Every structure is written in structure tokens, then in C-alpha cells.
Amino acid sequence: MPDELARTLLSEQQIRVRVADMAAEIDADYAGRDLLLIGVLKGAVMLTADLARALEHTNVEMDWTSVSSYGSGSTTSGVVRMLKEPDSDIAGRHVLLVEDTTDSGLTLAWLLENLRARGAASVEICTLLRKPELALVEVAVRYVGFDIPPEFVVGYGLDYAQRYRTLPYIAVLAPHVYATS
Ligand code: 5GP
Ligand code: MG
């Protein structure tokens, strides 16, 4: 494991099992319906791709959005800007927004409102990780992979300065990396 990483939080196997479980749940909930997965770039790329391939009984399309939160360092301000609009016309669609992690909930709350305002038939949220201790707003998240402690994590799509996204597992960033940044 790289020196900047303190420990593994979720192994590749744990992620694989949980993603398969979530996919089975989503499959059952949307069976026979068309589903538009909208992954939030770049962190949700791995989860979105793995979910999409695991859904067997649902007609799935994949789309992407990208947002940026104004704010300093790792704190979210709640002021969100959409850097990439989804390509799809969302009106009348069943949308499942796929996110890597939610801390304060501000980014997801904003995205949920944005997609609803486009006239989606339904919008639900799937997040791989959630840090309940950092929640500032209540967001109804239908599918949660793992509730985790309030630590900064990388891997399986999540980055630190664009690094570590391609790790197949999720690890906690070492404290000395925070201290120097
Ligand atoms: P929120 O708006 O919920 O406070 O912030 C959520 C966003 O912050 C996520 O979409 C993610 O991009 C980023 N973020 C929050 N926690 C982590 C983390 O532990 N690791 C990484 N790489 N990004 C995080
Ligand atoms: Mg994000």
C-alpha cells in the first residue's frame, strides 16, 4: 500500500459483494422499467459502471454529470455549479443519481433539486459511501453502500489530488498527507 495511505477501509471483495446486493435491490425496484443512471463524475465512474453491468432485469442507460462546489479545501459550501449537464432529456425519465460519497449532503440535495426541476418522473439516489456524522442536511438516499466514519478516503473512483482513483479497494488517507496540504 502506498505510503500516503493509512489503512484499507473496504476491500475489493467487500465492495464487490455490496455493489452486487445494491444492484439486486435496484433491479427488483425498477424491474420492467427504463432506468437512466446518472453518474457524478469522476468519483462515481467505477460504481456506475459496475452497477450498470450488474442490472439484469432493467433497461439501463448511462449518463454523466459533473459538479463543482465552491468552498475552501475539503469543506463544501453548498454552493454548487454544474460543470457538465447530462446529455439526456430527463423529462419523464426514471433517474437514479449515482454518487461516490456524501458528507454534508449539500451536493446531493442540490443535484436532487436540479434533476427534479427538469421534470423527471422520479429521482432516487445511490451513494457508495455516507458519513452520517458530517450530515448537515437530510437527503433521502434510497441506496447506501456503506456508512463510514468521518475520514477522508480514496480508491474505487475517489481521488486525492486526482490520484488513487484506480485502486480497486477503498483506503483512508494518512494524517501526514492532510498535515502538509
Ligand atoms: P458534501 O456536499 O456531501 O459535503 O460533499 C460531498 C462531495 O465531497 C463528494 O461528492 C466528494 O466529491 C467529496 N468528498 C467528500 N468526502 C470525500 C472523501 O472522503 N474522499 C474523496 N475523495 N472525496 C470526498
Ligand atoms: Mg463528488
Short mmCIF file of N, CA and C and ligand atoms in Angstrom, two decimals:
data_model
loop_
_atom_site.label_atom_id
_atom_site.label_comp_id
_atom_site.label_asym_id
_atom_site.label_seq_id
_atom_site.Cartn_x
_atom_site.Cartn_y
_atom_site.Cartn_z
N MET A 1 0.85 -1.20 0.00
CA MET A 1 0.00 0.00 0.00
C MET A 1 0.88 1.25 0.00
N PRO A 2 0.52 2.27 -0.81
CA PRO A 2 1.33 3.48 -0.85
C PRO A 2 1.45 4.14 0.52
N ASP A 3 2.55 4.84 0.73
CA ASP A 3 2.89 5.49 2.00
C ASP A 3 1.86 6.54 2.42
N GLU A 4 1.18 7.14 1.43
CA GLU A 4 0.18 8.17 1.75
C GLU A 4 -1.12 7.58 2.29
N LEU A 5 -1.25 6.27 2.25
CA LEU A 5 -2.49 5.63 2.70
C LEU A 5 -2.29 4.95 4.05
N ALA A 6 -3.23 5.18 4.98
CA ALA A 6 -3.08 4.66 6.34
C ALA A 6 -3.52 3.21 6.46
N ARG A 7 -4.68 2.88 5.94
CA ARG A 7 -5.19 1.52 6.06
C ARG A 7 -6.33 1.29 5.08
N THR A 8 -6.58 0.03 4.80
CA THR A 8 -7.72 -0.32 3.96
C THR A 8 -8.99 -0.21 4.79
N LEU A 9 -9.98 0.47 4.24
CA LEU A 9 -11.26 0.58 4.95
C LEU A 9 -12.24 -0.46 4.40
N LEU A 10 -12.26 -0.60 3.07
CA LEU A 10 -13.16 -1.56 2.41
C LEU A 10 -12.38 -2.30 1.35
N SER A 11 -12.37 -3.62 1.45
CA SER A 11 -11.61 -4.42 0.50
C SER A 11 -12.36 -4.53 -0.83
N GLU A 12 -11.63 -4.95 -1.85
CA GLU A 12 -12.23 -5.16 -3.16
C GLU A 12 -13.41 -6.13 -3.05
N GLN A 13 -13.22 -7.17 -2.26
CA GLN A 13 -14.26 -8.18 -2.07
C GLN A 13 -15.50 -7.60 -1.38
N GLN A 14 -15.30 -6.81 -0.34
CA GLN A 14 -16.43 -6.18 0.37
C GLN A 14 -17.22 -5.28 -0.58
N ILE A 15 -16.50 -4.52 -1.40
CA ILE A 15 -17.16 -3.61 -2.35
C ILE A 15 -17.95 -4.42 -3.38
N ARG A 16 -17.32 -5.49 -3.88
CA ARG A 16 -17.97 -6.30 -4.92
C ARG A 16 -19.29 -6.89 -4.40
N VAL A 17 -19.24 -7.43 -3.19
CA VAL A 17 -20.43 -8.05 -2.59
C VAL A 17 -21.54 -7.02 -2.38
N ARG A 18 -21.17 -5.86 -1.84
CA ARG A 18 -22.17 -4.83 -1.54
C ARG A 18 -22.77 -4.24 -2.81
N VAL A 19 -21.93 -4.05 -3.83
CA VAL A 19 -22.45 -3.49 -5.09
C VAL A 19 -23.41 -4.49 -5.75
N ALA A 20 -23.09 -5.77 -5.66
CA ALA A 20 -23.99 -6.80 -6.21
C ALA A 20 -25.33 -6.79 -5.46
N ASP A 21 -25.28 -6.62 -4.15
CA ASP A 21 -26.51 -6.55 -3.34
C ASP A 21 -27.35 -5.34 -3.73
N MET A 22 -26.69 -4.19 -3.87
CA MET A 22 -27.42 -2.98 -4.25
C MET A 22 -28.03 -3.14 -5.64
N ALA A 23 -27.28 -3.74 -6.55
CA ALA A 23 -27.78 -3.94 -7.91
C ALA A 23 -29.03 -4.83 -7.89
N ALA A 24 -29.00 -5.86 -7.05
CA ALA A 24 -30.16 -6.75 -6.95
C ALA A 24 -31.39 -5.99 -6.44
N GLU A 25 -31.14 -5.11 -5.47
CA GLU A 25 -32.23 -4.29 -4.92
C GLU A 25 -32.80 -3.35 -5.99
N ILE A 26 -31.90 -2.69 -6.71
CA ILE A 26 -32.30 -1.74 -7.76
C ILE A 26 -33.06 -2.50 -8.86
N ASP A 27 -32.53 -3.66 -9.23
CA ASP A 27 -33.16 -4.49 -10.26
C ASP A 27 -34.60 -4.82 -9.88
N ALA A 28 -34.79 -5.20 -8.62
CA ALA A 28 -36.13 -5.56 -8.16
C ALA A 28 -37.05 -4.34 -8.16
N ASP A 29 -36.52 -3.20 -7.74
CA ASP A 29 -37.33 -1.99 -7.65
C ASP A 29 -37.74 -1.43 -9.02
N TYR A 30 -36.88 -1.59 -10.00
CA TYR A 30 -37.15 -1.00 -11.32
C TYR A 30 -37.51 -2.02 -12.39
N ALA A 31 -37.70 -3.27 -12.00
CA ALA A 31 -37.93 -4.34 -12.98
C ALA A 31 -38.97 -3.93 -14.02
N GLY A 32 -38.62 -4.10 -15.27
CA GLY A 32 -39.55 -3.82 -16.37
C GLY A 32 -39.64 -2.36 -16.75
N ARG A 33 -38.95 -1.52 -15.99
CA ARG A 33 -38.98 -0.09 -16.32
C ARG A 33 -37.66 0.33 -16.95
N ASP A 34 -37.69 1.47 -17.65
CA ASP A 34 -36.45 2.03 -18.19
C ASP A 34 -35.82 2.90 -17.12
N LEU A 35 -34.51 2.75 -16.96
CA LEU A 35 -33.81 3.49 -15.91
C LEU A 35 -32.66 4.28 -16.52
N LEU A 36 -32.56 5.53 -16.11
CA LEU A 36 -31.43 6.36 -16.53
C LEU A 36 -30.50 6.53 -15.34
N LEU A 37 -29.33 5.91 -15.42
CA LEU A 37 -28.31 6.10 -14.40
C LEU A 37 -27.56 7.37 -14.73
N ILE A 38 -27.45 8.29 -13.77
CA ILE A 38 -26.62 9.47 -13.98
C ILE A 38 -25.51 9.46 -12.94
N GLY A 39 -24.31 9.18 -13.40
CA GLY A 39 -23.15 9.13 -12.51
C GLY A 39 -22.54 10.50 -12.36
N VAL A 40 -22.11 10.82 -11.14
CA VAL A 40 -21.45 12.10 -10.88
C VAL A 40 -19.95 11.91 -11.09
N LEU A 41 -19.44 12.58 -12.13
CA LEU A 41 -18.01 12.48 -12.46
C LEU A 41 -17.17 13.17 -11.40
N LYS A 42 -15.91 12.70 -11.17
CA LYS A 42 -15.39 11.46 -11.71
C LYS A 42 -15.52 10.32 -10.71
N GLY A 43 -15.84 10.70 -9.46
CA GLY A 43 -15.79 9.74 -8.37
C GLY A 43 -16.71 8.53 -8.51
N ALA A 44 -17.84 8.72 -9.21
CA ALA A 44 -18.82 7.63 -9.28
C ALA A 44 -18.67 6.77 -10.53
N VAL A 45 -17.56 6.94 -11.26
CA VAL A 45 -17.39 6.20 -12.50
C VAL A 45 -17.37 4.68 -12.26
N MET A 46 -16.61 4.25 -11.27
CA MET A 46 -16.48 2.81 -11.02
C MET A 46 -17.81 2.22 -10.58
N LEU A 47 -18.46 2.89 -9.62
CA LEU A 47 -19.73 2.38 -9.11
C LEU A 47 -20.79 2.36 -10.21
N THR A 48 -20.86 3.42 -10.99
CA THR A 48 -21.87 3.48 -12.06
C THR A 48 -21.65 2.36 -13.06
N ALA A 49 -20.41 2.16 -13.45
CA ALA A 49 -20.10 1.10 -14.44
C ALA A 49 -20.39 -0.28 -13.87
N ASP A 50 -20.03 -0.51 -12.61
CA ASP A 50 -20.27 -1.82 -12.01
C ASP A 50 -21.76 -2.09 -11.81
N LEU A 51 -22.49 -1.07 -11.37
CA LEU A 51 -23.95 -1.23 -11.21
C LEU A 51 -24.60 -1.52 -12.55
N ALA A 52 -24.22 -0.72 -13.55
CA ALA A 52 -24.85 -0.84 -14.86
C ALA A 52 -24.71 -2.26 -15.41
N ARG A 53 -23.54 -2.85 -15.20
CA ARG A 53 -23.30 -4.21 -15.71
C ARG A 53 -24.00 -5.27 -14.89
N ALA A 54 -24.32 -4.95 -13.64
CA ALA A 54 -24.92 -5.95 -12.76
C ALA A 54 -26.45 -5.97 -12.85
N LEU A 55 -27.04 -4.94 -13.45
CA LEU A 55 -28.50 -4.89 -13.57
C LEU A 55 -28.94 -5.79 -14.73
N GLU A 56 -29.75 -6.78 -14.40
CA GLU A 56 -30.10 -7.80 -15.41
C GLU A 56 -31.51 -7.65 -15.93
N HIS A 57 -32.41 -7.09 -15.11
CA HIS A 57 -33.82 -7.10 -15.48
C HIS A 57 -34.35 -5.70 -15.74
N THR A 58 -33.47 -4.76 -15.85
CA THR A 58 -33.87 -3.37 -16.03
C THR A 58 -33.18 -2.84 -17.28
N ASN A 59 -33.93 -2.09 -18.09
CA ASN A 59 -33.32 -1.45 -19.26
C ASN A 59 -32.60 -0.20 -18.80
N VAL A 60 -31.29 -0.19 -18.99
CA VAL A 60 -30.47 0.87 -18.40
C VAL A 60 -29.76 1.70 -19.45
N GLU A 61 -29.80 3.02 -19.25
CA GLU A 61 -28.93 3.92 -20.00
C GLU A 61 -28.00 4.59 -19.00
N MET A 62 -26.82 4.93 -19.45
CA MET A 62 -25.85 5.63 -18.59
C MET A 62 -25.65 7.05 -19.09
N ASP A 63 -25.64 7.98 -18.17
CA ASP A 63 -25.32 9.36 -18.50
C ASP A 63 -24.45 9.90 -17.36
N TRP A 64 -23.95 11.11 -17.55
CA TRP A 64 -22.99 11.66 -16.59
C TRP A 64 -23.24 13.13 -16.34
N THR A 65 -22.94 13.55 -15.14
CA THR A 65 -22.95 14.97 -14.84
C THR A 65 -21.68 15.27 -14.04
N SER A 66 -21.32 16.53 -13.98
CA SER A 66 -20.16 16.92 -13.20
C SER A 66 -20.49 18.22 -12.49
N VAL A 67 -20.15 18.28 -11.22
CA VAL A 67 -20.44 19.48 -10.43
C VAL A 67 -19.20 19.93 -9.70
N SER A 68 -19.19 21.19 -9.34
CA SER A 68 -18.10 21.68 -8.50
C SER A 68 -18.72 22.50 -7.38
N SER A 69 -18.21 22.29 -6.18
CA SER A 69 -18.71 23.04 -5.03
C SER A 69 -17.75 24.17 -4.74
N TYR A 70 -18.29 25.35 -4.60
CA TYR A 70 -17.45 26.46 -4.15
C TYR A 70 -17.13 26.22 -2.69
N GLY A 71 -15.97 26.63 -2.25
CA GLY A 71 -15.59 26.41 -0.86
C GLY A 71 -14.11 26.15 -0.80
N SER A 72 -13.57 26.26 0.40
CA SER A 72 -12.13 26.11 0.50
C SER A 72 -11.76 24.70 0.91
N GLY A 73 -10.72 24.18 0.32
CA GLY A 73 -10.18 22.88 0.68
C GLY A 73 -11.22 21.79 0.61
N SER A 74 -11.38 21.04 1.68
CA SER A 74 -12.24 19.87 1.65
C SER A 74 -13.64 20.17 2.19
N THR A 75 -13.89 21.44 2.56
CA THR A 75 -15.23 21.75 3.08
C THR A 75 -16.15 22.19 1.96
N THR A 76 -17.35 21.66 1.97
CA THR A 76 -18.34 22.02 0.98
C THR A 76 -19.11 23.23 1.47
N SER A 77 -19.38 24.16 0.56
CA SER A 77 -20.12 25.36 0.94
C SER A 77 -21.61 25.18 0.70
N GLY A 78 -21.95 24.23 -0.17
CA GLY A 78 -23.36 24.07 -0.54
C GLY A 78 -23.70 24.85 -1.79
N VAL A 79 -22.78 25.73 -2.20
CA VAL A 79 -22.97 26.46 -3.45
C VAL A 79 -22.37 25.61 -4.56
N VAL A 80 -23.24 25.07 -5.38
CA VAL A 80 -22.81 24.09 -6.37
C VAL A 80 -22.99 24.66 -7.77
N ARG A 81 -22.08 24.29 -8.65
CA ARG A 81 -22.15 24.72 -10.05
C ARG A 81 -22.09 23.45 -10.90
N MET A 82 -22.93 23.38 -11.94
CA MET A 82 -22.89 22.21 -12.81
C MET A 82 -21.89 22.46 -13.92
N LEU A 83 -20.85 21.63 -13.98
CA LEU A 83 -19.80 21.79 -14.99
C LEU A 83 -20.15 21.03 -16.25
N LYS A 84 -20.91 19.94 -16.09
CA LYS A 84 -21.36 19.17 -17.26
C LYS A 84 -22.81 18.79 -17.06
N GLU A 85 -23.63 19.21 -18.00
CA GLU A 85 -25.04 18.85 -17.98
C GLU A 85 -25.18 17.41 -18.46
N PRO A 86 -26.15 16.65 -17.94
CA PRO A 86 -26.42 15.35 -18.53
C PRO A 86 -26.79 15.54 -20.01
N ASP A 87 -26.41 14.60 -20.88
CA ASP A 87 -26.76 14.71 -22.30
C ASP A 87 -28.25 14.44 -22.54
N SER A 88 -28.83 13.59 -21.70
CA SER A 88 -30.20 13.12 -21.92
C SER A 88 -31.24 14.16 -21.57
N ASP A 89 -32.39 14.04 -22.26
CA ASP A 89 -33.57 14.79 -21.85
C ASP A 89 -34.17 14.02 -20.68
N ILE A 90 -34.24 14.67 -19.55
CA ILE A 90 -34.59 13.97 -18.31
C ILE A 90 -36.10 13.95 -18.05
N ALA A 91 -36.83 14.83 -18.72
CA ALA A 91 -38.28 14.91 -18.51
C ALA A 91 -38.93 13.55 -18.70
N GLY A 92 -39.71 13.14 -17.72
CA GLY A 92 -40.45 11.89 -17.80
C GLY A 92 -39.65 10.63 -17.53
N ARG A 93 -38.34 10.78 -17.25
CA ARG A 93 -37.50 9.60 -17.05
C ARG A 93 -37.42 9.20 -15.58
N HIS A 94 -37.17 7.92 -15.35
CA HIS A 94 -36.83 7.45 -14.02
C HIS A 94 -35.32 7.53 -13.88
N VAL A 95 -34.87 8.41 -12.98
CA VAL A 95 -33.45 8.70 -12.85
C VAL A 95 -32.91 8.12 -11.55
N LEU A 96 -31.76 7.48 -11.64
CA LEU A 96 -31.03 7.09 -10.43
C LEU A 96 -29.69 7.81 -10.46
N LEU A 97 -29.53 8.74 -9.54
CA LEU A 97 -28.32 9.53 -9.43
C LEU A 97 -27.29 8.70 -8.66
N VAL A 98 -26.11 8.53 -9.23
CA VAL A 98 -25.09 7.69 -8.59
C VAL A 98 -23.91 8.56 -8.16
N GLU A 99 -23.64 8.56 -6.84
CA GLU A 99 -22.60 9.42 -6.27
C GLU A 99 -21.58 8.57 -5.53
N ASP A 100 -20.37 9.10 -5.40
CA ASP A 100 -19.33 8.34 -4.68
C ASP A 100 -19.56 8.38 -3.18
N THR A 101 -19.70 9.60 -2.65
CA THR A 101 -19.85 9.71 -1.20
C THR A 101 -20.60 10.97 -0.85
N THR A 102 -21.29 10.95 0.25
CA THR A 102 -21.95 12.16 0.73
C THR A 102 -21.48 12.46 2.14
N ASP A 103 -21.07 13.71 2.35
CA ASP A 103 -20.61 14.16 3.67
C ASP A 103 -21.70 15.03 4.30
N SER A 104 -21.73 16.32 3.93
CA SER A 104 -22.75 17.23 4.47
C SER A 104 -24.12 16.93 3.88
N GLY A 105 -24.13 16.38 2.66
CA GLY A 105 -25.39 16.15 1.94
C GLY A 105 -25.75 17.31 1.03
N LEU A 106 -24.97 18.38 1.08
CA LEU A 106 -25.32 19.60 0.33
C LEU A 106 -25.24 19.39 -1.18
N THR A 107 -24.22 18.68 -1.64
CA THR A 107 -24.08 18.43 -3.08
C THR A 107 -25.27 17.61 -3.59
N LEU A 108 -25.61 16.54 -2.87
CA LEU A 108 -26.72 15.69 -3.32
C LEU A 108 -28.06 16.41 -3.24
N ALA A 109 -28.25 17.22 -2.22
CA ALA A 109 -29.51 17.97 -2.09
C ALA A 109 -29.68 18.90 -3.29
N TRP A 110 -28.59 19.54 -3.68
CA TRP A 110 -28.63 20.46 -4.83
C TRP A 110 -28.91 19.70 -6.13
N LEU A 111 -28.22 18.58 -6.31
CA LEU A 111 -28.40 17.79 -7.53
C LEU A 111 -29.82 17.23 -7.64
N LEU A 112 -30.33 16.78 -6.52
CA LEU A 112 -31.68 16.22 -6.49
C LEU A 112 -32.68 17.27 -6.95
N GLU A 113 -32.56 18.48 -6.43
CA GLU A 113 -33.45 19.57 -6.78
C GLU A 113 -33.31 19.93 -8.26
N ASN A 114 -32.06 19.97 -8.73
CA ASN A 114 -31.78 20.30 -10.13
C ASN A 114 -32.44 19.31 -11.08
N LEU A 115 -32.32 18.00 -10.77
CA LEU A 115 -32.88 16.98 -11.66
C LEU A 115 -34.40 16.94 -11.59
N ARG A 116 -34.93 17.16 -10.40
CA ARG A 116 -36.40 17.19 -10.26
C ARG A 116 -36.98 18.34 -11.06
N ALA A 117 -36.28 19.48 -11.06
CA ALA A 117 -36.77 20.67 -11.76
C ALA A 117 -36.82 20.44 -13.28
N ARG A 118 -36.09 19.42 -13.77
CA ARG A 118 -36.12 19.11 -15.20
C ARG A 118 -37.28 18.19 -15.57
N GLY A 119 -38.13 17.89 -14.57
CA GLY A 119 -39.34 17.13 -14.87
C GLY A 119 -39.16 15.62 -14.92
N ALA A 120 -38.17 15.09 -14.20
CA ALA A 120 -38.00 13.64 -14.14
C ALA A 120 -39.26 12.99 -13.55
N ALA A 121 -39.58 11.80 -14.01
CA ALA A 121 -40.72 11.07 -13.45
C ALA A 121 -40.40 10.68 -12.01
N SER A 122 -39.14 10.31 -11.77
CA SER A 122 -38.68 10.02 -10.41
C SER A 122 -37.18 10.23 -10.35
N VAL A 123 -36.70 10.62 -9.18
CA VAL A 123 -35.26 10.72 -8.96
C VAL A 123 -34.94 10.04 -7.63
N GLU A 124 -34.10 9.03 -7.68
CA GLU A 124 -33.61 8.38 -6.45
C GLU A 124 -32.09 8.50 -6.45
N ILE A 125 -31.51 8.24 -5.28
CA ILE A 125 -30.07 8.38 -5.13
C ILE A 125 -29.43 7.08 -4.68
N CYS A 126 -28.30 6.77 -5.28
CA CYS A 126 -27.45 5.67 -4.81
C CYS A 126 -26.08 6.26 -4.50
N THR A 127 -25.62 6.07 -3.28
CA THR A 127 -24.27 6.53 -2.94
C THR A 127 -23.47 5.37 -2.38
N LEU A 128 -22.24 5.26 -2.81
CA LEU A 128 -21.40 4.17 -2.31
C LEU A 128 -21.12 4.35 -0.84
N LEU A 129 -20.76 5.59 -0.45
CA LEU A 129 -20.39 5.87 0.94
C LEU A 129 -21.23 7.00 1.50
N ARG A 130 -21.39 6.97 2.81
CA ARG A 130 -22.07 8.06 3.51
C ARG A 130 -21.40 8.22 4.86
N LYS A 131 -21.22 9.51 5.26
CA LYS A 131 -20.61 9.78 6.58
C LYS A 131 -21.66 10.46 7.45
N PRO A 132 -22.45 9.68 8.17
CA PRO A 132 -23.59 10.24 8.92
C PRO A 132 -23.18 11.32 9.90
N GLU A 133 -21.98 11.23 10.47
CA GLU A 133 -21.56 12.23 11.47
C GLU A 133 -21.34 13.61 10.87
N LEU A 134 -21.20 13.70 9.54
CA LEU A 134 -20.95 15.00 8.90
C LEU A 134 -22.20 15.60 8.28
N ALA A 135 -23.34 14.90 8.36
CA ALA A 135 -24.56 15.36 7.68
C ALA A 135 -25.04 16.69 8.23
N LEU A 136 -25.27 17.63 7.33
CA LEU A 136 -25.83 18.94 7.70
C LEU A 136 -27.28 19.04 7.26
N VAL A 137 -27.61 18.36 6.18
CA VAL A 137 -28.99 18.33 5.70
C VAL A 137 -29.42 16.88 5.49
N GLU A 138 -30.70 16.63 5.69
CA GLU A 138 -31.26 15.30 5.47
C GLU A 138 -31.52 15.12 3.98
N VAL A 139 -30.91 14.12 3.38
CA VAL A 139 -31.21 13.80 2.00
C VAL A 139 -31.69 12.36 1.97
N ALA A 140 -32.84 12.13 1.32
CA ALA A 140 -33.38 10.78 1.26
C ALA A 140 -32.57 9.97 0.25
N VAL A 141 -31.64 9.18 0.76
CA VAL A 141 -30.82 8.34 -0.11
C VAL A 141 -31.39 6.94 -0.09
N ARG A 142 -31.83 6.46 -1.25
CA ARG A 142 -32.51 5.16 -1.32
C ARG A 142 -31.54 3.99 -1.16
N TYR A 143 -30.38 4.11 -1.77
CA TYR A 143 -29.41 3.01 -1.73
C TYR A 143 -28.06 3.52 -1.20
N VAL A 144 -27.64 2.97 -0.07
CA VAL A 144 -26.36 3.35 0.54
C VAL A 144 -25.46 2.12 0.59
N GLY A 145 -24.26 2.26 0.03
CA GLY A 145 -23.32 1.13 0.09
C GLY A 145 -22.84 0.89 1.50
N PHE A 146 -22.17 1.89 2.08
CA PHE A 146 -21.60 1.76 3.41
C PHE A 146 -21.67 3.08 4.16
N ASP A 147 -22.07 3.03 5.42
CA ASP A 147 -21.91 4.17 6.32
C ASP A 147 -20.51 4.05 6.92
N ILE A 148 -19.73 5.13 6.84
CA ILE A 148 -18.34 5.08 7.29
C ILE A 148 -18.04 6.23 8.25
N PRO A 149 -16.94 6.13 9.00
CA PRO A 149 -16.54 7.23 9.89
C PRO A 149 -16.11 8.46 9.09
N PRO A 150 -16.05 9.62 9.74
CA PRO A 150 -15.74 10.86 9.02
C PRO A 150 -14.26 11.00 8.69
N GLU A 151 -13.75 10.13 7.86
CA GLU A 151 -12.35 10.18 7.44
C GLU A 151 -12.28 10.39 5.93
N PHE A 152 -11.19 10.95 5.45
CA PHE A 152 -11.04 11.18 4.01
C PHE A 152 -10.54 9.88 3.36
N VAL A 153 -11.29 9.40 2.40
CA VAL A 153 -10.95 8.11 1.78
C VAL A 153 -10.71 8.25 0.29
N VAL A 154 -9.96 7.31 -0.24
CA VAL A 154 -9.64 7.27 -1.68
C VAL A 154 -9.80 5.85 -2.21
N GLY A 155 -9.87 5.75 -3.53
CA GLY A 155 -9.95 4.45 -4.19
C GLY A 155 -11.33 4.19 -4.76
N TYR A 156 -11.42 3.24 -5.68
CA TYR A 156 -12.69 2.86 -6.34
C TYR A 156 -13.41 4.12 -6.85
N GLY A 157 -12.64 4.99 -7.51
CA GLY A 157 -13.20 6.20 -8.09
C GLY A 157 -12.86 7.48 -7.33
N LEU A 158 -12.66 7.35 -6.01
CA LEU A 158 -12.39 8.54 -5.19
C LEU A 158 -10.91 8.89 -5.24
N ASP A 159 -10.64 10.20 -5.33
CA ASP A 159 -9.25 10.64 -5.50
C ASP A 159 -8.76 11.51 -4.35
N TYR A 160 -7.44 11.65 -4.33
CA TYR A 160 -6.81 12.74 -3.59
C TYR A 160 -5.89 13.41 -4.61
N ALA A 161 -6.17 14.66 -4.97
CA ALA A 161 -5.41 15.37 -5.99
C ALA A 161 -5.29 14.53 -7.28
N GLN A 162 -6.39 13.93 -7.67
CA GLN A 162 -6.51 13.10 -8.89
C GLN A 162 -5.79 11.76 -8.80
N ARG A 163 -5.24 11.44 -7.64
CA ARG A 163 -4.55 10.16 -7.50
C ARG A 163 -5.44 9.14 -6.78
N TYR A 164 -5.09 7.88 -6.95
CA TYR A 164 -5.70 6.74 -6.25
C TYR A 164 -7.09 6.35 -6.72
N ARG A 165 -7.63 7.02 -7.75
CA ARG A 165 -8.97 6.66 -8.23
C ARG A 165 -9.04 5.21 -8.70
N THR A 166 -7.95 4.71 -9.23
CA THR A 166 -7.99 3.40 -9.87
C THR A 166 -7.71 2.24 -8.91
N LEU A 167 -7.51 2.53 -7.64
CA LEU A 167 -7.36 1.44 -6.67
C LEU A 167 -8.66 0.63 -6.64
N PRO A 168 -8.57 -0.69 -6.58
CA PRO A 168 -9.79 -1.50 -6.53
C PRO A 168 -10.42 -1.55 -5.14
N TYR A 169 -9.72 -1.04 -4.13
CA TYR A 169 -10.24 -1.02 -2.76
C TYR A 169 -10.34 0.43 -2.28
N ILE A 170 -10.91 0.64 -1.08
CA ILE A 170 -11.02 1.98 -0.51
C ILE A 170 -10.15 2.07 0.73
N ALA A 171 -9.32 3.13 0.76
CA ALA A 171 -8.37 3.30 1.86
C ALA A 171 -8.51 4.67 2.48
N VAL A 172 -8.07 4.77 3.75
CA VAL A 172 -8.05 6.04 4.47
C VAL A 172 -6.73 6.75 4.18
N LEU A 173 -6.82 8.03 3.84
CA LEU A 173 -5.63 8.82 3.59
C LEU A 173 -4.87 9.03 4.91
N ALA A 174 -3.56 8.90 4.87
CA ALA A 174 -2.75 9.03 6.09
C ALA A 174 -2.77 10.47 6.59
N PRO A 175 -2.77 10.65 7.92
CA PRO A 175 -2.84 12.00 8.52
C PRO A 175 -1.71 12.92 8.04
N HIS A 176 -0.51 12.38 7.80
CA HIS A 176 0.60 13.25 7.39
C HIS A 176 0.34 13.89 6.03
N VAL A 177 -0.54 13.33 5.25
CA VAL A 177 -0.87 13.91 3.94
C VAL A 177 -1.76 15.14 4.14
N TYR A 178 -2.70 15.05 5.06
CA TYR A 178 -3.53 16.22 5.40
C TYR A 178 -2.67 17.37 5.89
N ALA A 179 -1.78 17.00 6.83
CA ALA A 179 -0.99 17.99 7.55
C ALA A 179 -0.17 18.87 6.63
N THR A 180 0.28 18.31 5.50
CA THR A 180 1.16 19.06 4.62
C THR A 180 0.40 19.75 3.50
N SER A 181 -0.93 19.56 3.43
CA SER A 181 -1.65 20.13 2.29
C SER A 181 -2.51 21.33 2.68
P1 5GP B 1 -20.93 17.12 0.53
O1 5GP B 1 -21.56 18.13 -0.38
O2 5GP B 1 -21.86 15.96 0.82
O3 5GP B 1 -20.41 17.75 1.80
O4 5GP B 1 -19.63 16.62 -0.19
C1 5GP B 1 -19.63 15.53 -1.00
C2 5GP B 1 -18.54 15.61 -2.03
O5 5GP B 1 -17.24 15.85 -1.46
C3 5GP B 1 -18.44 14.26 -2.74
O6 5GP B 1 -19.15 14.33 -3.96
C4 5GP B 1 -16.96 14.09 -2.97
O7 5GP B 1 -16.63 14.57 -4.24
C5 5GP B 1 -16.28 14.93 -1.95
N1 5GP B 1 -15.81 14.09 -0.83
C6 5GP B 1 -16.38 14.01 0.39
N2 5GP B 1 -15.73 13.14 1.18
C7 5GP B 1 -14.73 12.63 0.44
C8 5GP B 1 -13.71 11.65 0.70
O8 5GP B 1 -13.57 11.06 1.79
N3 5GP B 1 -12.85 11.38 -0.32
C9 5GP B 1 -12.92 11.99 -1.53
N4 5GP B 1 -12.04 11.65 -2.46
N5 5GP B 1 -13.89 12.92 -1.82
C10 5GP B 1 -14.78 13.23 -0.85
MG MG B 2 -18.27 14.15 -5.86
#
